[in-house]
PDB file of N, CA and C in Angstrom:
ATOM      1  N   MET A  54      64.886-145.935 -47.497  1.00 44.00           N
ATOM      2  CA  MET A  54      63.882-145.400 -46.591  1.00 44.00           C
ATOM      3  C   MET A  54      62.817-146.452 -46.333  1.00 44.00           C
ATOM      4  N   SER A  55      62.303-146.454 -45.149  1.00 44.00           N
ATOM      5  CA  SER A  55      61.284-147.430 -44.780  1.00 44.00           C
ATOM      6  C   SER A  55      59.903-146.848 -45.018  1.00 44.00           C
ATOM      7  N   ASP A  56      59.100-147.589 -45.797  1.00 44.00           N
ATOM      8  CA  ASP A  56      57.749-147.105 -46.005  1.00 44.00           C
ATOM      9  C   ASP A  56      56.793-147.690 -44.976  1.00 44.00           C
ATOM     10  N   GLU A  57      57.330-148.395 -43.977  1.00 64.00           N
ATOM     11  CA  GLU A  57      56.506-148.952 -42.913  1.00 64.00           C
ATOM     12  C   GLU A  57      56.186-147.897 -41.853  1.00 64.00           C
ATOM     13  N   LYS A  58      56.966-146.851 -41.782  1.00 83.00           N
ATOM     14  CA  LYS A  58      56.743-145.815 -40.778  1.00 83.00           C
ATOM     15  C   LYS A  58      55.744-144.792 -41.301  1.00 83.00           C
ATOM     16  N   THR A  59      54.968-144.271 -40.380  1.00 92.00           N
ATOM     17  CA  THR A  59      54.013-143.223 -40.700  1.00 92.00           C
ATOM     18  C   THR A  59      54.446-141.957 -39.985  1.00 92.00           C
ATOM     19  N   VAL A  60      54.374-140.846 -40.693  1.00 96.00           N
ATOM     20  CA  VAL A  60      54.649-139.549 -40.088  1.00 96.00           C
ATOM     21  C   VAL A  60      53.323-139.004 -39.577  1.00 96.00           C
ATOM     22  N   LYS A  61      53.328-138.552 -38.334  1.00 95.00           N
ATOM     23  CA  LYS A  61      52.142-137.924 -37.756  1.00 95.00           C
ATOM     24  C   LYS A  61      52.464-136.467 -37.464  1.00 95.00           C
ATOM     25  N   ILE A  62      51.535-135.613 -37.830  1.00 95.00           N
ATOM     26  CA  ILE A  62      51.643-134.191 -37.531  1.00 95.00           C
ATOM     27  C   ILE A  62      50.596-133.889 -36.466  1.00 95.00           C
ATOM     28  N   PHE A  63      51.058-133.620 -35.249  1.00 94.00           N
ATOM     29  CA  PHE A  63      50.158-133.238 -34.163  1.00 94.00           C
ATOM     30  C   PHE A  63      50.046-131.721 -34.196  1.00 94.00           C
ATOM     31  N   THR A  64      48.863-131.229 -34.437  1.00 92.00           N
ATOM     32  CA  THR A  64      48.662-129.810 -34.648  1.00 92.00           C
ATOM     33  C   THR A  64      47.375-129.350 -33.974  1.00 92.00           C
ATOM     34  N   MET A  65      47.103-128.091 -34.094  1.00 87.00           N
ATOM     35  CA  MET A  65      45.830-127.541 -33.635  1.00 87.00           C
ATOM     36  C   MET A  65      45.466-126.382 -34.549  1.00 87.00           C
ATOM     37  N   GLU A  66      44.176-126.136 -34.650  1.00 83.00           N
ATOM     38  CA  GLU A  66      43.689-125.062 -35.505  1.00 83.00           C
ATOM     39  C   GLU A  66      44.277-123.731 -35.050  1.00 83.00           C
ATOM     40  N   GLN A  67      44.682-122.927 -36.018  1.00 79.00           N
ATOM     41  CA  GLN A  67      45.297-121.641 -35.696  1.00 79.00           C
ATOM     42  C   GLN A  67      44.315-120.743 -34.942  1.00 79.00           C
ATOM     43  N   GLN A  68      44.821-120.144 -33.861  1.00 76.00           N
ATOM     44  CA  GLN A  68      44.024-119.253 -33.023  1.00 76.00           C
ATOM     45  C   GLN A  68      44.837-118.009 -32.705  1.00 76.00           C
ATOM     46  N   PHE A  69      44.138-116.956 -32.393  1.00 75.00           N
ATOM     47  CA  PHE A  69      44.771-115.694 -32.015  1.00 75.00           C
ATOM     48  C   PHE A  69      44.298-115.337 -30.607  1.00 75.00           C
ATOM     49  N   PRO A  70      45.040-115.783 -29.569  1.00 70.00           N
ATOM     50  CA  PRO A  70      44.583-115.595 -28.186  1.00 70.00           C
ATOM     51  C   PRO A  70      44.307-114.148 -27.804  1.00 70.00           C
ATOM     52  N   CYS A  71      45.057-113.221 -28.365  1.00 72.00           N
ATOM     53  CA  CYS A  71      44.877-111.809 -28.007  1.00 72.00           C
ATOM     54  C   CYS A  71      44.193-111.019 -29.122  1.00 72.00           C
ATOM     55  N   GLY A  72      43.643-111.716 -30.093  1.00 68.00           N
ATOM     56  CA  GLY A  72      42.978-111.071 -31.222  1.00 68.00           C
ATOM     57  C   GLY A  72      43.885-111.041 -32.436  1.00 68.00           C
ATOM     58  N   PRO A  73      43.305-111.094 -33.635  1.00 69.00           N
ATOM     59  CA  PRO A  73      44.097-111.182 -34.867  1.00 69.00           C
ATOM     60  C   PRO A  73      45.008-109.981 -35.116  1.00 69.00           C
ATOM     61  N   GLN A  74      44.667-108.820 -34.618  1.00 69.00           N
ATOM     62  CA  GLN A  74      45.474-107.620 -34.858  1.00 69.00           C
ATOM     63  C   GLN A  74      46.381-107.270 -33.681  1.00 69.00           C
ATOM     64  N   SER A  75      46.447-108.144 -32.686  1.00 67.00           N
ATOM     65  CA  SER A  75      47.221-107.871 -31.480  1.00 67.00           C
ATOM     66  C   SER A  75      48.716-107.913 -31.758  1.00 67.00           C
ATOM     67  N   SER A  76      49.454-107.047 -31.085  1.00 66.00           N
ATOM     68  CA  SER A  76      50.912-107.048 -31.231  1.00 66.00           C
ATOM     69  C   SER A  76      51.605-107.727 -30.048  1.00 66.00           C
ATOM     70  N   CYS A  77      50.834-108.160 -29.045  1.00 68.00           N
ATOM     71  CA  CYS A  77      51.464-108.744 -27.856  1.00 68.00           C
ATOM     72  C   CYS A  77      51.893-110.189 -28.074  1.00 68.00           C
ATOM     73  N   CYS A  78      51.200-110.905 -28.910  1.00 70.00           N
ATOM     74  CA  CYS A  78      51.595-112.287 -29.180  1.00 70.00           C
ATOM     75  C   CYS A  78      51.087-112.692 -30.556  1.00 70.00           C
ATOM     76  N   GLY A  79      51.742-113.651 -31.120  1.00 70.00           N
ATOM     77  CA  GLY A  79      51.343-114.139 -32.434  1.00 70.00           C
ATOM     78  C   GLY A  79      50.323-115.248 -32.318  1.00 70.00           C
ATOM     79  N   PRO A  80      49.968-115.810 -33.451  1.00 73.00           N
ATOM     80  CA  PRO A  80      49.006-116.908 -33.436  1.00 73.00           C
ATOM     81  C   PRO A  80      49.621-118.178 -32.867  1.00 73.00           C
ATOM     82  N   ILE A  81      48.772-119.055 -32.368  1.00 76.00           N
ATOM     83  CA  ILE A  81      49.205-120.391 -31.971  1.00 76.00           C
ATOM     84  C   ILE A  81      48.510-121.375 -32.899  1.00 76.00           C
ATOM     85  N   GLY A  82      49.123-122.513 -33.106  1.00 78.00           N
ATOM     86  CA  GLY A  82      48.557-123.488 -34.025  1.00 78.00           C
ATOM     87  C   GLY A  82      48.932-123.157 -35.458  1.00 78.00           C
ATOM     88  N   GLN A  83      48.366-123.931 -36.379  1.00 86.00           N
ATOM     89  CA  GLN A  83      48.696-123.762 -37.783  1.00 86.00           C
ATOM     90  C   GLN A  83      47.422-123.580 -38.599  1.00 86.00           C
ATOM     91  N   SER A  84      47.561-122.836 -39.690  1.00 86.00           N
ATOM     92  CA  SER A  84      46.433-122.676 -40.602  1.00 86.00           C
ATOM     93  C   SER A  84      46.277-123.954 -41.417  1.00 86.00           C
ATOM     94  N   GLU A  85      45.113-124.121 -41.995  1.00 90.00           N
ATOM     95  CA  GLU A  85      44.854-125.290 -42.831  1.00 90.00           C
ATOM     96  C   GLU A  85      45.833-125.329 -44.008  1.00 90.00           C
ATOM     97  N   GLU A  86      46.149-124.161 -44.554  1.00 92.00           N
ATOM     98  CA  GLU A  86      47.082-124.084 -45.679  1.00 92.00           C
ATOM     99  C   GLU A  86      48.482-124.541 -45.271  1.00 92.00           C
ATOM    100  N   GLU A  87      48.925-124.135 -44.084  1.00 92.00           N
ATOM    101  CA  GLU A  87      50.248-124.550 -43.602  1.00 92.00           C
ATOM    102  C   GLU A  87      50.330-126.065 -43.449  1.00 92.00           C
ATOM    103  N   ILE A  88      49.306-126.655 -42.866  1.00 93.00           N
ATOM    104  CA  ILE A  88      49.300-128.102 -42.642  1.00 93.00           C
ATOM    105  C   ILE A  88      49.229-128.852 -43.969  1.00 93.00           C
ATOM    106  N   THR A  89      48.390-128.388 -44.888  1.00 94.00           N
ATOM    107  CA  THR A  89      48.281-129.039 -46.198  1.00 94.00           C
ATOM    108  C   THR A  89      49.604-128.978 -46.940  1.00 94.00           C
ATOM    109  N   SER A  90      50.257-127.837 -46.908  1.00 94.00           N
ATOM    110  CA  SER A  90      51.552-127.678 -47.572  1.00 94.00           C
ATOM    111  C   SER A  90      52.598-128.609 -46.969  1.00 94.00           C
ATOM    112  N   LEU A  91      52.633-128.682 -45.642  1.00 94.00           N
ATOM    113  CA  LEU A  91      53.588-129.553 -44.960  1.00 94.00           C
ATOM    114  C   LEU A  91      53.295-131.021 -45.274  1.00 94.00           C
ATOM    115  N   LYS A  92      52.036-131.399 -45.234  1.00 96.00           N
ATOM    116  CA  LYS A  92      51.638-132.779 -45.536  1.00 96.00           C
ATOM    117  C   LYS A  92      52.075-133.157 -46.952  1.00 96.00           C
ATOM    118  N   ASN A  93      51.819-132.282 -47.913  1.00 96.00           N
ATOM    119  CA  ASN A  93      52.198-132.552 -49.300  1.00 96.00           C
ATOM    120  C   ASN A  93      53.708-132.702 -49.450  1.00 96.00           C
ATOM    121  N   ALA A  94      54.472-131.868 -48.769  1.00 96.00           N
ATOM    122  CA  ALA A  94      55.939-131.945 -48.842  1.00 96.00           C
ATOM    123  C   ALA A  94      56.444-133.264 -48.261  1.00 96.00           C
ATOM    124  N   ILE A  95      55.854-133.698 -47.160  1.00 95.00           N
ATOM    125  CA  ILE A  95      56.278-134.956 -46.528  1.00 95.00           C
ATOM    126  C   ILE A  95      55.892-136.148 -47.401  1.00 95.00           C
ATOM    127  N   GLU A  96      54.706-136.099 -47.995  1.00 95.00           N
ATOM    128  CA  GLU A  96      54.254-137.203 -48.848  1.00 95.00           C
ATOM    129  C   GLU A  96      55.168-137.402 -50.056  1.00 95.00           C
ATOM    130  N   LYS A  97      55.859-136.350 -50.472  1.00 95.00           N
ATOM    131  CA  LYS A  97      56.812-136.469 -51.589  1.00 95.00           C
ATOM    132  C   LYS A  97      57.975-137.393 -51.242  1.00 95.00           C
ATOM    133  N   LEU A  98      58.166-137.670 -49.947  1.00 93.00           N
ATOM    134  CA  LEU A  98      59.198-138.616 -49.521  1.00 93.00           C
ATOM    135  C   LEU A  98      58.735-140.060 -49.719  1.00 93.00           C
ATOM    136  N   GLY A  99      57.470-140.232 -50.084  1.00 93.00           N
ATOM    137  CA  GLY A  99      56.933-141.570 -50.309  1.00 93.00           C
ATOM    138  C   GLY A  99      56.467-142.268 -49.044  1.00 93.00           C
ATOM    139  N   ILE A 100      56.123-141.486 -48.020  1.00 93.00           N
ATOM    140  CA  ILE A 100      55.636-142.084 -46.775  1.00 93.00           C
ATOM    141  C   ILE A 100      54.251-141.534 -46.447  1.00 93.00           C
ATOM    142  N   ASP A 101      53.506-142.313 -45.667  1.00 94.00           N
ATOM    143  CA  ASP A 101      52.157-141.907 -45.276  1.00 94.00           C
ATOM    144  C   ASP A 101      52.221-140.822 -44.212  1.00 94.00           C
ATOM    145  N   VAL A 102      51.262-139.908 -44.276  1.00 96.00           N
ATOM    146  CA  VAL A 102      51.181-138.809 -43.314  1.00 96.00           C
ATOM    147  C   VAL A 102      49.789-138.807 -42.698  1.00 96.00           C
ATOM    148  N   GLU A 103      49.752-138.686 -41.394  1.00 95.00           N
ATOM    149  CA  GLU A 103      48.486-138.615 -40.660  1.00 95.00           C
ATOM    150  C   GLU A 103      48.445-137.295 -39.899  1.00 95.00           C
ATOM    151  N   ILE A 104      47.345-136.571 -40.022  1.00 94.00           N
ATOM    152  CA  ILE A 104      47.156-135.313 -39.301  1.00 94.00           C
ATOM    153  C   ILE A 104      46.364-135.609 -38.028  1.00 94.00           C
ATOM    154  N   CYS A 105      46.875-135.161 -36.890  1.00 92.00           N
ATOM    155  CA  CYS A 105      46.215-135.376 -35.599  1.00 92.00           C
ATOM    156  C   CYS A 105      45.945-134.017 -34.960  1.00 92.00           C
ATOM    157  N   ASP A 106      44.691-133.610 -34.932  1.00 89.00           N
ATOM    158  CA  ASP A 106      44.296-132.352 -34.296  1.00 89.00           C
ATOM    159  C   ASP A 106      44.178-132.619 -32.796  1.00 89.00           C
ATOM    160  N   ILE A 107      45.078-132.044 -32.017  1.00 85.00           N
ATOM    161  CA  ILE A 107      45.104-132.349 -30.585  1.00 85.00           C
ATOM    162  C   ILE A 107      43.837-131.905 -29.867  1.00 85.00           C
ATOM    163  N   GLN A 108      43.129-130.931 -30.427  1.00 82.00           N
ATOM    164  CA  GLN A 108      41.895-130.467 -29.804  1.00 82.00           C
ATOM    165  C   GLN A 108      40.755-131.465 -29.990  1.00 82.00           C
ATOM    166  N   LYS A 109      40.875-132.332 -30.983  1.00 83.00           N
ATOM    167  CA  LYS A 109      39.815-133.305 -31.267  1.00 83.00           C
ATOM    168  C   LYS A 109      40.155-134.699 -30.764  1.00 83.00           C
ATOM    169  N   MET A 110      41.359-134.867 -30.228  1.00 76.00           N
ATOM    170  CA  MET A 110      41.759-136.180 -29.724  1.00 76.00           C
ATOM    171  C   MET A 110      41.045-136.456 -28.409  1.00 76.00           C
ATOM    172  N   LYS A 111      40.558-137.664 -28.252  1.00 73.00           N
ATOM    173  CA  LYS A 111      39.858-138.033 -27.018  1.00 73.00           C
ATOM    174  C   LYS A 111      40.814-138.125 -25.845  1.00 73.00           C
ATOM    175  N   ASN A 112      42.023-138.621 -26.103  1.00 72.00           N
ATOM    176  CA  ASN A 112      42.981-138.805 -25.017  1.00 72.00           C
ATOM    177  C   ASN A 112      44.395-138.550 -25.526  1.00 72.00           C
ATOM    178  N   LEU A 113      44.883-137.346 -25.314  1.00 66.00           N
ATOM    179  CA  LEU A 113      46.229-136.989 -25.765  1.00 66.00           C
ATOM    180  C   LEU A 113      47.285-137.845 -25.078  1.00 66.00           C
ATOM    181  N   GLN A 114      46.966-138.388 -23.909  1.00 70.00           N
ATOM    182  CA  GLN A 114      47.929-139.208 -23.176  1.00 70.00           C
ATOM    183  C   GLN A 114      48.232-140.528 -23.878  1.00 70.00           C
ATOM    184  N   GLU A 115      47.451-140.884 -24.901  1.00 78.00           N
ATOM    185  CA  GLU A 115      47.755-142.083 -25.683  1.00 78.00           C
ATOM    186  C   GLU A 115      49.079-141.913 -26.427  1.00 78.00           C
ATOM    187  N   ASN A 116      49.486-140.686 -26.623  1.00 83.00           N
ATOM    188  CA  ASN A 116      50.758-140.352 -27.266  1.00 83.00           C
ATOM    189  C   ASN A 116      51.619-139.650 -26.219  1.00 83.00           C
ATOM    190  N   GLN A 117      52.243-140.439 -25.353  1.00 84.00           N
ATOM    191  CA  GLN A 117      52.946-139.913 -24.180  1.00 84.00           C
ATOM    192  C   GLN A 117      53.985-138.847 -24.512  1.00 84.00           C
ATOM    193  N   GLN A 118      54.789-139.064 -25.549  1.00 88.00           N
ATOM    194  CA  GLN A 118      55.835-138.085 -25.870  1.00 88.00           C
ATOM    195  C   GLN A 118      55.224-136.743 -26.247  1.00 88.00           C
ATOM    196  N   VAL A 119      54.185-136.780 -27.069  1.00 88.00           N
ATOM    197  CA  VAL A 119      53.524-135.544 -27.491  1.00 88.00           C
ATOM    198  C   VAL A 119      52.848-134.889 -26.292  1.00 88.00           C
ATOM    199  N   PHE A 120      52.200-135.682 -25.459  1.00 87.00           N
ATOM    200  CA  PHE A 120      51.538-135.171 -24.262  1.00 87.00           C
ATOM    201  C   PHE A 120      52.538-134.452 -23.356  1.00 87.00           C
ATOM    202  N   LYS A 121      53.702-135.068 -23.131  1.00 89.00           N
ATOM    203  CA  LYS A 121      54.722-134.458 -22.262  1.00 89.00           C
ATOM    204  C   LYS A 121      55.242-133.152 -22.854  1.00 89.00           C
ATOM    205  N   LEU A 122      55.468-133.129 -24.164  1.00 91.00           N
ATOM    206  CA  LEU A 122      55.935-131.899 -24.811  1.00 91.00           C
ATOM    207  C   LEU A 122      54.891-130.796 -24.681  1.00 91.00           C
ATOM    208  N   PHE A 123      53.633-131.140 -24.897  1.00 87.00           N
ATOM    209  CA  PHE A 123      52.572-130.141 -24.811  1.00 87.00           C
ATOM    210  C   PHE A 123      52.408-129.636 -23.386  1.00 87.00           C
ATOM    211  N   ARG A 124      52.515-130.527 -22.406  1.00 87.00           N
ATOM    212  CA  ARG A 124      52.430-130.106 -21.000  1.00 87.00           C
ATOM    213  C   ARG A 124      53.600-129.216 -20.620  1.00 87.00           C
ATOM    214  N   THR A 125      54.779-129.515 -21.140  1.00 92.00           N
ATOM    215  CA  THR A 125      55.972-128.751 -20.796  1.00 92.00           C
ATOM    216  C   THR A 125      56.019-127.401 -21.500  1.00 92.00           C
ATOM    217  N   PHE A 126      55.754-127.386 -22.801  1.00 90.00           N
ATOM    218  CA  PHE A 126      55.947-126.178 -23.604  1.00 90.00           C
ATOM    219  C   PHE A 126      54.656-125.486 -24.021  1.00 90.00           C
ATOM    220  N   GLY A 127      53.512-126.110 -23.757  1.00 84.00           N
ATOM    221  CA  GLY A 127      52.237-125.526 -24.165  1.00 84.00           C
ATOM    222  C   GLY A 127      52.092-125.506 -25.673  1.00 84.00           C
ATOM    223  N   PRO A 128      51.254-124.610 -26.182  1.00 81.00           N
ATOM    224  CA  PRO A 128      50.977-124.588 -27.616  1.00 81.00           C
ATOM    225  C   PRO A 128      52.199-124.277 -28.483  1.00 81.00           C
ATOM    226  N   GLN A 129      53.264-123.734 -27.885  1.00 84.00           N
ATOM    227  CA  GLN A 129      54.471-123.452 -28.665  1.00 84.00           C
ATOM    228  C   GLN A 129      55.137-124.736 -29.158  1.00 84.00           C
ATOM    229  N   ALA A 130      54.809-125.870 -28.560  1.00 87.00           N
ATOM    230  CA  ALA A 130      55.374-127.155 -28.994  1.00 87.00           C
ATOM    231  C   ALA A 130      54.753-127.622 -30.304  1.00 87.00           C
ATOM    232  N   ILE A 131      53.608-127.084 -30.647  1.00 87.00           N
ATOM    233  CA  ILE A 131      52.850-127.526 -31.812  1.00 87.00           C
ATOM    234  C   ILE A 131      53.366-126.805 -33.053  1.00 87.00           C
ATOM    235  N   PRO A 132      53.567-127.442 -34.176  1.00 93.00           N
ATOM    236  CA  PRO A 132      53.275-128.848 -34.419  1.00 93.00           C
ATOM    237  C   PRO A 132      54.383-129.764 -33.897  1.00 93.00           C
ATOM    238  N   VAL A 133      53.980-130.951 -33.487  1.00 94.00           N
ATOM    239  CA  VAL A 133      54.934-132.002 -33.140  1.00 94.00           C
ATOM    240  C   VAL A 133      54.871-133.007 -34.285  1.00 94.00           C
ATOM    241  N   ILE A 134      56.026-133.316 -34.843  1.00 95.00           N
ATOM    242  CA  ILE A 134      56.112-134.256 -35.957  1.00 95.00           C
ATOM    243  C   ILE A 134      56.768-135.530 -35.439  1.00 95.00           C
ATOM    244  N   THR A 135      56.072-136.659 -35.609  1.00 94.00           N
ATOM    245  CA  THR A 135      56.642-137.936 -35.197  1.00 94.00           C
ATOM    246  C   THR A 135      56.837-138.830 -36.416  1.00 94.00           C
ATOM    247  N   VAL A 136      57.846-139.687 -36.321  1.00 94.00           N
ATOM    248  CA  VAL A 136      58.096-140.716 -37.325  1.00 94.00           C
ATOM    249  C   VAL A 136      58.044-142.034 -36.567  1.00 94.00           C
ATOM    250  N   GLY A 137      57.034-142.838 -36.859  1.00 89.00           N
ATOM    251  CA  GLY A 137      56.827-144.025 -36.035  1.00 89.00           C
ATOM    252  C   GLY A 137      56.511-143.563 -34.624  1.00 89.00           C
ATOM    253  N   ASP A 138      57.285-144.021 -33.660  1.00 86.00           N
ATOM    254  CA  ASP A 138      57.078-143.628 -32.263  1.00 86.00           C
ATOM    255  C   ASP A 138      58.059-142.562 -31.791  1.00 86.00           C
ATOM    256  N   GLU A 139      58.876-142.035 -32.703  1.00 92.00           N
ATOM    257  CA  GLU A 139      59.898-141.063 -32.319  1.00 92.00           C
ATOM    258  C   GLU A 139      59.514-139.650 -32.727  1.00 92.00           C
ATOM    259  N   VAL A 140      59.782-138.687 -31.844  1.00 94.00           N
ATOM    260  CA  VAL A 140      59.579-137.282 -32.175  1.00 94.00           C
ATOM    261  C   VAL A 140      60.722-136.843 -33.083  1.00 94.00           C
ATOM    262  N   ALA A 141      60.366-136.305 -34.245  1.00 94.00           N
ATOM    263  CA  ALA A 141      61.373-135.807 -35.183  1.00 94.00           C
ATOM    264  C   ALA A 141      61.652-134.328 -34.931  1.00 94.00           C
ATOM    265  N   CYS A 142      60.607-133.548 -34.677  1.00 94.00           N
ATOM    266  CA  CYS A 142      60.784-132.125 -34.386  1.00 94.00           C
ATOM    267  C   CYS A 142      59.504-131.571 -33.779  1.00 94.00           C
ATOM    268  N   MET A 143      59.623-130.379 -33.245  1.00 93.00           N
ATOM    269  CA  MET A 143      58.472-129.721 -32.627  1.00 93.00           C
ATOM    270  C   MET A 143      58.587-128.219 -32.806  1.00 93.00           C
ATOM    271  N   GLY A 144      57.468-127.549 -32.697  1.00 89.00           N
ATOM    272  CA  GLY A 144      57.434-126.100 -32.818  1.00 89.00           C
ATOM    273  C   GLY A 144      57.487-125.653 -34.268  1.00 89.00           C
ATOM    274  N   GLN A 145      57.341-124.361 -34.461  1.00 87.00           N
ATOM    275  CA  GLN A 145      57.364-123.800 -35.806  1.00 87.00           C
ATOM    276  C   GLN A 145      58.745-123.965 -36.416  1.00 87.00           C
ATOM    277  N   SER A 146      58.801-124.595 -37.564  1.00 88.00           N
ATOM    278  CA  SER A 146      60.058-124.798 -38.283  1.00 88.00           C
ATOM    279  C   SER A 146      59.797-124.631 -39.766  1.00 88.00           C
ATOM    280  N   GLU A 147      60.850-124.353 -40.498  1.00 91.00           N
ATOM    281  CA  GLU A 147      60.748-124.291 -41.950  1.00 91.00           C
ATOM    282  C   GLU A 147      60.521-125.699 -42.482  1.00 91.00           C
ATOM    283  N   THR A 148      59.803-125.813 -43.585  1.00 92.00           N
ATOM    284  CA  THR A 148      59.495-127.119 -44.163  1.00 92.00           C
ATOM    285  C   THR A 148      60.757-127.917 -44.447  1.00 92.00           C
ATOM    286  N   ASN A 149      61.798-127.265 -44.984  1.00 92.00           N
ATOM    287  CA  ASN A 149      63.038-128.003 -45.298  1.00 92.00           C
ATOM    288  C   ASN A 149      63.701-128.549 -44.041  1.00 92.00           C
ATOM    289  N   GLU A 150      63.579-127.854 -42.913  1.00 94.00           N
ATOM    290  CA  GLU A 150      64.125-128.354 -41.646  1.00 94.00           C
ATOM    291  C   GLU A 150      63.336-129.563 -41.163  1.00 94.00           C
ATOM    292  N   ILE A 151      62.023-129.522 -41.333  1.00 94.00           N
ATOM    293  CA  ILE A 151      61.171-130.644 -40.931  1.00 94.00           C
ATOM    294  C   ILE A 151      61.479-131.868 -41.784  1.00 94.00           C
ATOM    295  N   ILE A 152      61.601-131.671 -43.084  1.00 94.00           N
ATOM    296  CA  ILE A 152      61.923-132.777 -44.000  1.00 94.00           C
ATOM    297  C   ILE A 152      63.264-133.393 -43.619  1.00 94.00           C
ATOM    298  N   SER A 153      64.241-132.567 -43.319  1.00 94.00           N
ATOM    299  CA  SER A 153      65.564-133.054 -42.916  1.00 94.00           C
ATOM    300  C   SER A 153      65.474-133.874 -41.629  1.00 94.00           C
ATOM    301  N   ALA A 154      64.696-133.393 -40.663  1.00 94.00           N
ATOM    302  CA  ALA A 154      64.535-134.115 -39.393  1.00 94.00           C
ATOM    303  C   ALA A 154      63.840-135.457 -39.615  1.00 94.00           C
ATOM    304  N   ILE A 155      62.856-135.477 -40.496  1.00 94.00           N
ATOM    305  CA  ILE A 155      62.147-136.726 -40.808  1.00 94.00           C
ATOM    306  C   ILE A 155      63.099-137.712 -41.467  1.00 94.00           C
ATOM    307  N   LYS A 156      63.877-137.242 -42.430  1.00 93.00           N
ATOM    308  CA  LYS A 156      64.841-138.121 -43.112  1.00 93.00           C
ATOM    309  C   LYS A 156      65.820-138.727 -42.117  1.00 93.00           C
ATOM    310  N   GLY A 157      66.177-137.957 -41.093  1.00 92.00           N
ATOM    311  CA  GLY A 157      67.093-138.448 -40.068  1.00 92.00           C
ATOM    312  C   GLY A 157      66.504-139.565 -39.221  1.00 92.00           C
ATOM    313  N   LYS A 158      65.179-139.660 -39.191  1.00 90.00           N
ATOM    314  CA  LYS A 158      64.508-140.702 -38.403  1.00 90.00           C
ATOM    315  C   LYS A 158      64.151-141.931 -39.235  1.00 90.00           C
ATOM    316  N   LEU A 159      64.273-141.830 -40.544  1.00 86.00           N
ATOM    317  CA  LEU A 159      63.911-142.970 -41.409  1.00 86.00           C
ATOM    318  C   LEU A 159      65.041-143.964 -41.526  1.00 86.00           C
TER     319      LEU A 159
END
């Protein structure tokens, strides 16, 4: 495995567009606990992990692939996980699926 690559998790703070008790749609984004758990699992692979909150980024277009996914799929694309410059996976996935996708890019 290459330790030169950095995994980036493009995420956004969890929100409830229709209210926390709404049955019409679920939350978008991830909770702090979800991101911390995912970050810790990825770090066990021995690679660096960077968290990128898309709401706090000055220019999302600096990451063209992530920008295009977000424009196409909206918040459902989040989280987007990249390894180096390649997208490994996007959207809500189980941690083991994300780890497998990351390993495939290393």
